[in-house]
Coordinates of C-alpha atoms in Angstrom, one line a residue:
M1 CA 42.3 41.9 -49.4
T2 CA 41.1 38.9 -51.5
A3 CA 40.3 41.1 -54.5
A4 CA 43.9 42.6 -54.3
K5 CA 45.3 39.1 -54.2
I6 CA 43.4 38.0 -57.3
I7 CA 44.4 41.2 -59.2
I8 CA 48.0 40.6 -58.4
V9 CA 47.8 37.0 -59.6
L10 CA 46.2 38.1 -62.8
V11 CA 48.9 40.8 -63.3
V12 CA 51.6 38.1 -62.8
I13 CA 49.9 35.8 -65.4
F14 CA 49.5 38.5 -68.1
A15 CA 52.9 40.1 -67.5
G16 CA 54.7 36.7 -67.5
A17 CA 52.8 35.5 -70.6
F18 CA 54.9 37.8 -72.8
K19 CA 58.1 36.2 -71.5
V20 CA 57.1 32.6 -72.1
D21 CA 59.3 30.4 -74.2
V22 CA 57.3 27.4 -75.3
D23 CA 60.5 25.3 -75.7
N24 CA 60.6 25.2 -71.9
W25 CA 57.5 23.1 -71.9
T26 CA 59.3 20.3 -73.8
P27 CA 59.1 17.7 -72.4
F28 CA 55.9 18.6 -70.7
A29 CA 56.1 16.0 -67.9
P30 CA 59.9 15.2 -67.6
N31 CA 59.5 13.1 -64.5
G32 CA 56.5 11.1 -65.6
F33 CA 53.0 10.6 -64.4
K34 CA 54.1 9.3 -61.0
A35 CA 55.8 12.5 -60.2
I36 CA 52.7 14.4 -61.1
L37 CA 50.7 12.3 -58.6
T38 CA 53.2 12.9 -55.9
G39 CA 53.2 16.6 -56.5
A40 CA 49.4 16.7 -56.6
T41 CA 49.3 14.9 -53.2
V42 CA 51.7 17.3 -51.6
V43 CA 49.9 20.5 -52.8
F44 CA 46.4 19.0 -52.3
F45 CA 46.0 21.5 -49.4
A46 CA 45.9 24.3 -52.0
Y47 CA 42.3 23.4 -52.8
V48 CA 41.0 23.0 -49.3
G49 CA 39.6 26.5 -49.0
F50 CA 36.3 25.6 -50.7
D51 CA 35.1 23.8 -47.6
A52 CA 35.1 27.2 -45.9
V53 CA 32.0 28.1 -47.9
A54 CA 30.2 25.0 -46.7
N55 CA 31.1 25.7 -43.1
S56 CA 29.7 29.2 -43.3
A57 CA 26.2 28.0 -44.3
E58 CA 24.7 29.1 -41.0
E59 CA 25.7 32.7 -41.6
S60 CA 24.5 32.8 -45.2
K61 CA 21.3 34.7 -46.1
K62 CA 20.4 32.3 -49.0
P63 CA 22.4 29.1 -48.4
Q64 CA 20.4 27.2 -51.1
S65 CA 21.8 29.4 -53.8
D66 CA 24.9 30.9 -52.2
L67 CA 26.6 27.7 -51.3
P68 CA 26.5 26.1 -54.8
I69 CA 27.8 29.3 -56.4
G70 CA 30.5 29.8 -53.7
I71 CA 31.8 26.2 -53.7
L72 CA 31.8 25.6 -57.5
G73 CA 32.9 29.2 -58.3
S74 CA 35.8 29.1 -55.8
L75 CA 37.1 25.8 -57.2
L76 CA 36.9 26.9 -60.8
I77 CA 38.6 30.3 -60.2
C78 CA 41.4 28.8 -58.1
A79 CA 42.0 26.0 -60.6
G80 CA 42.2 28.5 -63.4
L81 CA 44.6 30.8 -61.5
Y82 CA 46.8 27.9 -60.4
V83 CA 47.1 26.6 -64.0
G84 CA 47.8 30.0 -65.3
V85 CA 50.6 30.7 -62.8
C86 CA 52.2 27.2 -63.4
L87 CA 52.2 27.6 -67.2
V88 CA 53.7 31.1 -67.0
I89 CA 56.5 30.3 -64.5
T90 CA 57.5 27.1 -66.2
G91 CA 57.4 28.8 -69.6
M92 CA 59.6 31.7 -68.4
V93 CA 62.3 29.7 -66.8
P94 CA 63.3 26.0 -67.1
Y95 CA 61.9 24.1 -64.1
K96 CA 65.4 23.0 -63.1
L97 CA 66.5 26.6 -62.6
L98 CA 63.5 27.6 -60.4
G99 CA 64.4 28.4 -56.8
E100 CA 62.7 26.6 -53.9
D101 CA 62.1 29.6 -51.6
A102 CA 60.6 32.2 -54.0
P103 CA 60.4 30.7 -57.5
L104 CA 57.9 33.3 -58.8
A105 CA 59.9 36.3 -57.7
E106 CA 63.1 34.8 -58.9
A107 CA 61.7 33.9 -62.3
F108 CA 60.6 37.5 -62.9
K109 CA 63.9 38.9 -61.6
S110 CA 65.8 36.7 -64.1
K111 CA 63.7 38.4 -66.9
G112 CA 64.5 41.9 -65.7
M113 CA 61.0 42.5 -64.3
K114 CA 61.8 43.4 -60.7
Y115 CA 58.7 45.4 -60.3
V116 CA 56.6 42.3 -60.7
S117 CA 58.7 40.5 -58.1
I118 CA 57.9 43.3 -55.7
L119 CA 54.2 43.0 -56.5
I120 CA 54.5 39.2 -55.9
S121 CA 55.9 39.9 -52.4
V122 CA 52.9 42.2 -51.7
G123 CA 50.6 39.5 -52.9
A124 CA 52.2 36.9 -50.7
V125 CA 51.6 39.1 -47.6
A126 CA 47.9 39.6 -48.7
G127 CA 47.6 35.8 -49.2
L128 CA 49.0 35.0 -45.8
T129 CA 46.6 37.5 -44.2
T130 CA 43.5 36.1 -46.0
T131 CA 44.6 32.5 -45.3
L132 CA 44.9 33.3 -41.6
L133 CA 41.5 35.0 -41.4
V134 CA 39.8 32.2 -43.3
G135 CA 41.5 29.5 -41.2
L136 CA 40.5 31.3 -38.0
Y137 CA 36.9 31.7 -39.3
V138 CA 36.4 28.2 -40.6
Q139 CA 38.2 26.1 -37.9
S140 CA 36.4 28.0 -35.1
R141 CA 33.0 27.1 -36.7
L142 CA 34.1 23.4 -36.8
Y143 CA 34.9 23.5 -33.1
L144 CA 31.6 25.3 -32.5
G145 CA 29.7 22.4 -34.2
L146 CA 31.6 19.8 -32.3
G147 CA 30.9 21.6 -29.0
R148 CA 27.2 21.7 -29.8
D149 CA 27.2 18.0 -30.5
G150 CA 28.9 17.3 -27.2
L151 CA 32.0 15.8 -28.9
L152 CA 34.1 18.6 -27.3
P153 CA 33.7 20.5 -24.1
S154 CA 30.7 22.9 -24.0
I155 CA 33.0 25.9 -23.8
F156 CA 33.6 25.6 -27.5
A157 CA 29.9 25.9 -28.1
K158 CA 29.6 29.3 -26.3
V159 CA 29.0 32.3 -28.5
H160 CA 29.7 35.9 -27.5
P161 CA 26.4 37.6 -26.5
K162 CA 27.1 40.8 -28.5
R163 CA 29.4 39.8 -31.4
H164 CA 27.7 36.4 -31.9
T165 CA 31.1 34.7 -32.6
P166 CA 32.6 31.6 -31.0
V167 CA 35.3 33.5 -29.0
H168 CA 36.7 30.5 -27.1
S169 CA 37.0 28.4 -30.3
Q170 CA 38.8 31.3 -32.0
V171 CA 41.3 31.6 -29.2
W172 CA 41.9 27.9 -29.2
V173 CA 42.4 27.8 -33.0
G174 CA 44.9 30.7 -32.8
F175 CA 46.8 29.0 -30.0
V176 CA 47.1 25.7 -31.7
A177 CA 48.1 27.3 -35.0
G178 CA 50.8 29.3 -33.3
I179 CA 52.2 26.2 -31.7
L180 CA 52.2 24.2 -34.9
G181 CA 53.7 27.1 -36.9
G182 CA 56.5 27.5 -34.3
L183 CA 57.4 23.8 -34.1
F184 CA 57.1 22.6 -37.7
N185 CA 58.3 23.8 -41.0
V186 CA 56.2 24.4 -44.1
H187 CA 57.1 21.0 -45.7
T188 CA 55.9 19.1 -42.6
L189 CA 52.8 21.1 -42.2
S190 CA 51.8 20.7 -45.8
H191 CA 52.1 16.9 -45.5
I192 CA 50.0 17.0 -42.3
L193 CA 47.4 19.2 -44.0
S194 CA 47.3 17.0 -47.1
V195 CA 46.9 13.8 -45.1
G196 CA 44.1 15.4 -43.1
S197 CA 42.3 16.8 -46.1
L198 CA 42.4 13.6 -48.1
T199 CA 41.2 11.6 -45.1
G200 CA 38.5 14.1 -44.2
Y201 CA 37.1 14.2 -47.7
S202 CA 37.0 10.4 -47.9
V203 CA 35.1 10.3 -44.6
V204 CA 32.6 12.8 -45.9
A205 CA 32.1 10.8 -49.1
A206 CA 31.5 7.7 -47.0
C207 CA 29.0 9.6 -44.8
V208 CA 27.1 10.7 -48.0
V209 CA 26.7 7.0 -49.0
T210 CA 25.5 5.8 -45.6
L211 CA 23.2 8.8 -44.9
R212 CA 21.5 8.7 -48.3
R213 CA 20.5 5.1 -48.0
K214 CA 16.7 4.8 -48.2
D215 CA 16.4 1.5 -46.3
K216 CA 18.2 2.6 -43.1
R217 CA 15.0 2.4 -41.1
S218 CA 13.8 -0.9 -42.3
Q219 CA 16.3 -3.5 -41.3
V220 CA 15.4 -6.9 -42.5
S221 CA 15.4 -9.4 -39.6
S222 CA 16.5 -12.3 -41.8
R223 CA 19.9 -10.7 -42.6
W224 CA 22.8 -11.9 -40.6
I225 CA 24.4 -8.5 -41.0
S226 CA 22.7 -5.1 -41.0
A227 CA 22.4 -3.0 -44.1
W228 CA 24.4 -0.2 -42.5
C229 CA 27.3 -2.6 -41.7
E230 CA 27.1 -4.0 -45.2
S231 CA 27.6 -0.5 -46.7
V232 CA 30.5 0.2 -44.4
I233 CA 32.2 -3.1 -45.3
Y234 CA 31.9 -2.3 -49.0
L235 CA 33.3 1.2 -48.4
I236 CA 36.2 -0.3 -46.4
I237 CA 36.9 -2.6 -49.3
V238 CA 37.0 0.3 -51.7
A239 CA 39.4 2.2 -49.4
G240 CA 41.6 -0.8 -48.8
C241 CA 41.8 -1.5 -52.6
S242 CA 42.6 2.1 -53.4
F243 CA 45.4 2.2 -50.8
A244 CA 46.8 -1.1 -52.1
A245 CA 46.7 0.2 -55.7
G246 CA 48.4 3.4 -54.6
V247 CA 51.2 1.5 -52.9
L248 CA 51.6 -0.9 -55.8
Y249 CA 51.8 1.9 -58.3
R250 CA 54.2 3.9 -56.2
Y251 CA 56.7 1.0 -56.0
S252 CA 56.2 0.0 -59.7
A253 CA 54.5 -3.3 -59.1
S254 CA 53.1 -5.4 -61.9
F255 CA 50.0 -4.0 -63.5
I256 CA 48.3 -7.3 -63.0
F257 CA 48.1 -6.6 -59.3
L258 CA 46.8 -3.1 -60.0
I259 CA 44.1 -4.5 -62.2
L260 CA 43.2 -7.1 -59.6
V261 CA 42.6 -4.6 -56.8
A262 CA 40.8 -2.2 -59.2
V263 CA 38.4 -5.0 -60.2
I264 CA 37.7 -5.8 -56.5
A265 CA 36.9 -2.1 -55.9
I266 CA 34.6 -2.1 -58.9
F267 CA 32.7 -5.1 -57.6
A268 CA 32.3 -3.4 -54.2
C269 CA 30.9 -0.3 -55.9
A270 CA 28.5 -2.5 -57.9
A271 CA 27.3 -4.1 -54.7
L272 CA 26.7 -0.7 -53.2
C273 CA 24.6 0.2 -56.2
L274 CA 22.6 -3.1 -56.5
R275 CA 21.9 -4.0 -52.9
H276 CA 20.8 -0.6 -51.7
A277 CA 18.5 2.3 -52.8
Y278 CA 19.6 5.9 -52.3
A279 CA 17.6 9.1 -51.8
D280 CA 17.9 12.0 -54.2
P281 CA 17.2 15.1 -52.2
P282 CA 16.1 18.3 -54.0
G283 CA 18.4 21.2 -54.4
F284 CA 22.2 21.2 -54.3
S285 CA 23.4 17.7 -53.4
C286 CA 26.0 15.1 -54.4
P287 CA 24.9 13.4 -57.7
G288 CA 25.4 9.8 -58.7
V289 CA 25.4 8.3 -55.2
P290 CA 27.0 5.9 -54.4
I291 CA 29.3 5.9 -57.5
V292 CA 30.6 9.4 -57.2
P293 CA 31.4 9.1 -53.4
A294 CA 33.1 5.7 -54.0
V295 CA 35.2 7.1 -56.8
C296 CA 36.1 10.0 -54.5
I297 CA 37.2 7.7 -51.8
F298 CA 39.3 5.6 -54.2
F299 CA 41.2 8.5 -55.7
N300 CA 41.7 10.3 -52.3
I301 CA 43.2 7.2 -50.7
F302 CA 45.2 6.5 -53.8
L303 CA 46.8 9.9 -53.5
F304 CA 47.2 9.3 -49.8
A305 CA 49.3 6.3 -50.6
Q306 CA 51.7 8.4 -52.6
L307 CA 52.8 10.4 -49.6
H308 CA 56.0 9.5 -47.7
Y309 CA 55.7 6.9 -44.9
E310 CA 56.4 9.7 -42.4
A311 CA 53.1 11.3 -43.4
W312 CA 51.4 7.9 -42.6
I313 CA 52.9 7.9 -39.2
R314 CA 51.6 11.4 -38.5
F315 CA 48.2 10.3 -39.7
V316 CA 48.2 7.4 -37.2
I317 CA 49.3 9.8 -34.4
L318 CA 46.5 12.3 -35.2
N319 CA 43.9 9.6 -35.4
V320 CA 45.1 8.1 -32.0
V321 CA 44.6 11.6 -30.5
A322 CA 41.2 12.0 -32.1
V323 CA 40.0 8.6 -31.0
G324 CA 41.4 9.1 -27.5
I325 CA 39.4 12.4 -27.2
Y326 CA 36.2 10.6 -28.3
A327 CA 36.8 7.6 -26.1
L328 CA 37.5 9.7 -23.0
Y329 CA 35.0 12.5 -23.5
G330 CA 32.9 12.5 -26.7
Q331 CA 31.1 9.2 -26.3
Y332 CA 29.9 10.2 -22.8
H333 CA 28.7 13.7 -23.8
A334 CA 27.5 13.2 -27.4
N335 CA 24.1 14.8 -28.1
P336 CA 23.1 13.4 -31.5
S337 CA 20.1 15.0 -33.2
S338 CA 17.2 13.0 -34.3
D339 CA 17.0 11.9 -37.9
E340 CA 13.7 13.8 -38.4
T341 CA 15.4 17.2 -37.8
I342 CA 18.2 16.7 -40.3
V343 CA 18.2 17.2 -44.0
Y344 CA 21.1 15.2 -45.4
H345 CA 23.0 16.4 -48.4

């Protein structure tokens, strides 16, 4: 199914390339850089599939080599396909004439290539099918991990004795997905997914910084604040500055304020580098800690600030629900593993 989908996308790119009018690309960014950022924030969910590779590490035969190839390869392939499709569709038809419901199909119909529009419809069905399967697969594994850690009821950690799959987690994922799909439209769901993805990746980046710190076991008694808390404070400063910069840029504030918050974030990153030492584990791991994770947090939160305030409200609601689950259940049943049994990446 995935191979069929990729083949269809390639056919669309090569077939549409012969109908491209380069004059349609002038001006290349008619609404400016701010519109590009807003669009990137809304469609950020289009790149979230690569984390499915990381979540399937337990079922990989050679995770040390399979995961790097899967993560980097999927990102590069998807980025190339997205760029190709965008260039073709905007080159075939002026962007103002593109429809909102099925722009690809309508673009090819306008050029007399109805057979390609039919092929696009087939590819859309294949894409929906693979997306559903991947979502069911990945999300159920996340609930499985949370159940094993005691953050969710133990029923989510149960695996079928014969199929060796988390059946209860899969049923729950399907139930929740059906409810969300029935109550909300695509626009609302895309904003929710983008908010969750940007926040989740920022939290992961922050965890990389805190877990890779070498001096986490040797707390100096003379300090009035622990090294761990110090790292968290610096990361919060970076996140706060990035959100402030995003809001200031969105509402066209003076660049003096943008430079000010950027300088504060840079000083926080410098403090993370100079005041702590970080481990460099062998194999496939995040390079340039803590600079790369801090930059990741900055740009993720900056994009988060470009979303509509309704997305912020949904973000707050989702976090209240998550914190409530942890406060009422997770903190009393959590079963953290010892540091000696974990290899941090």
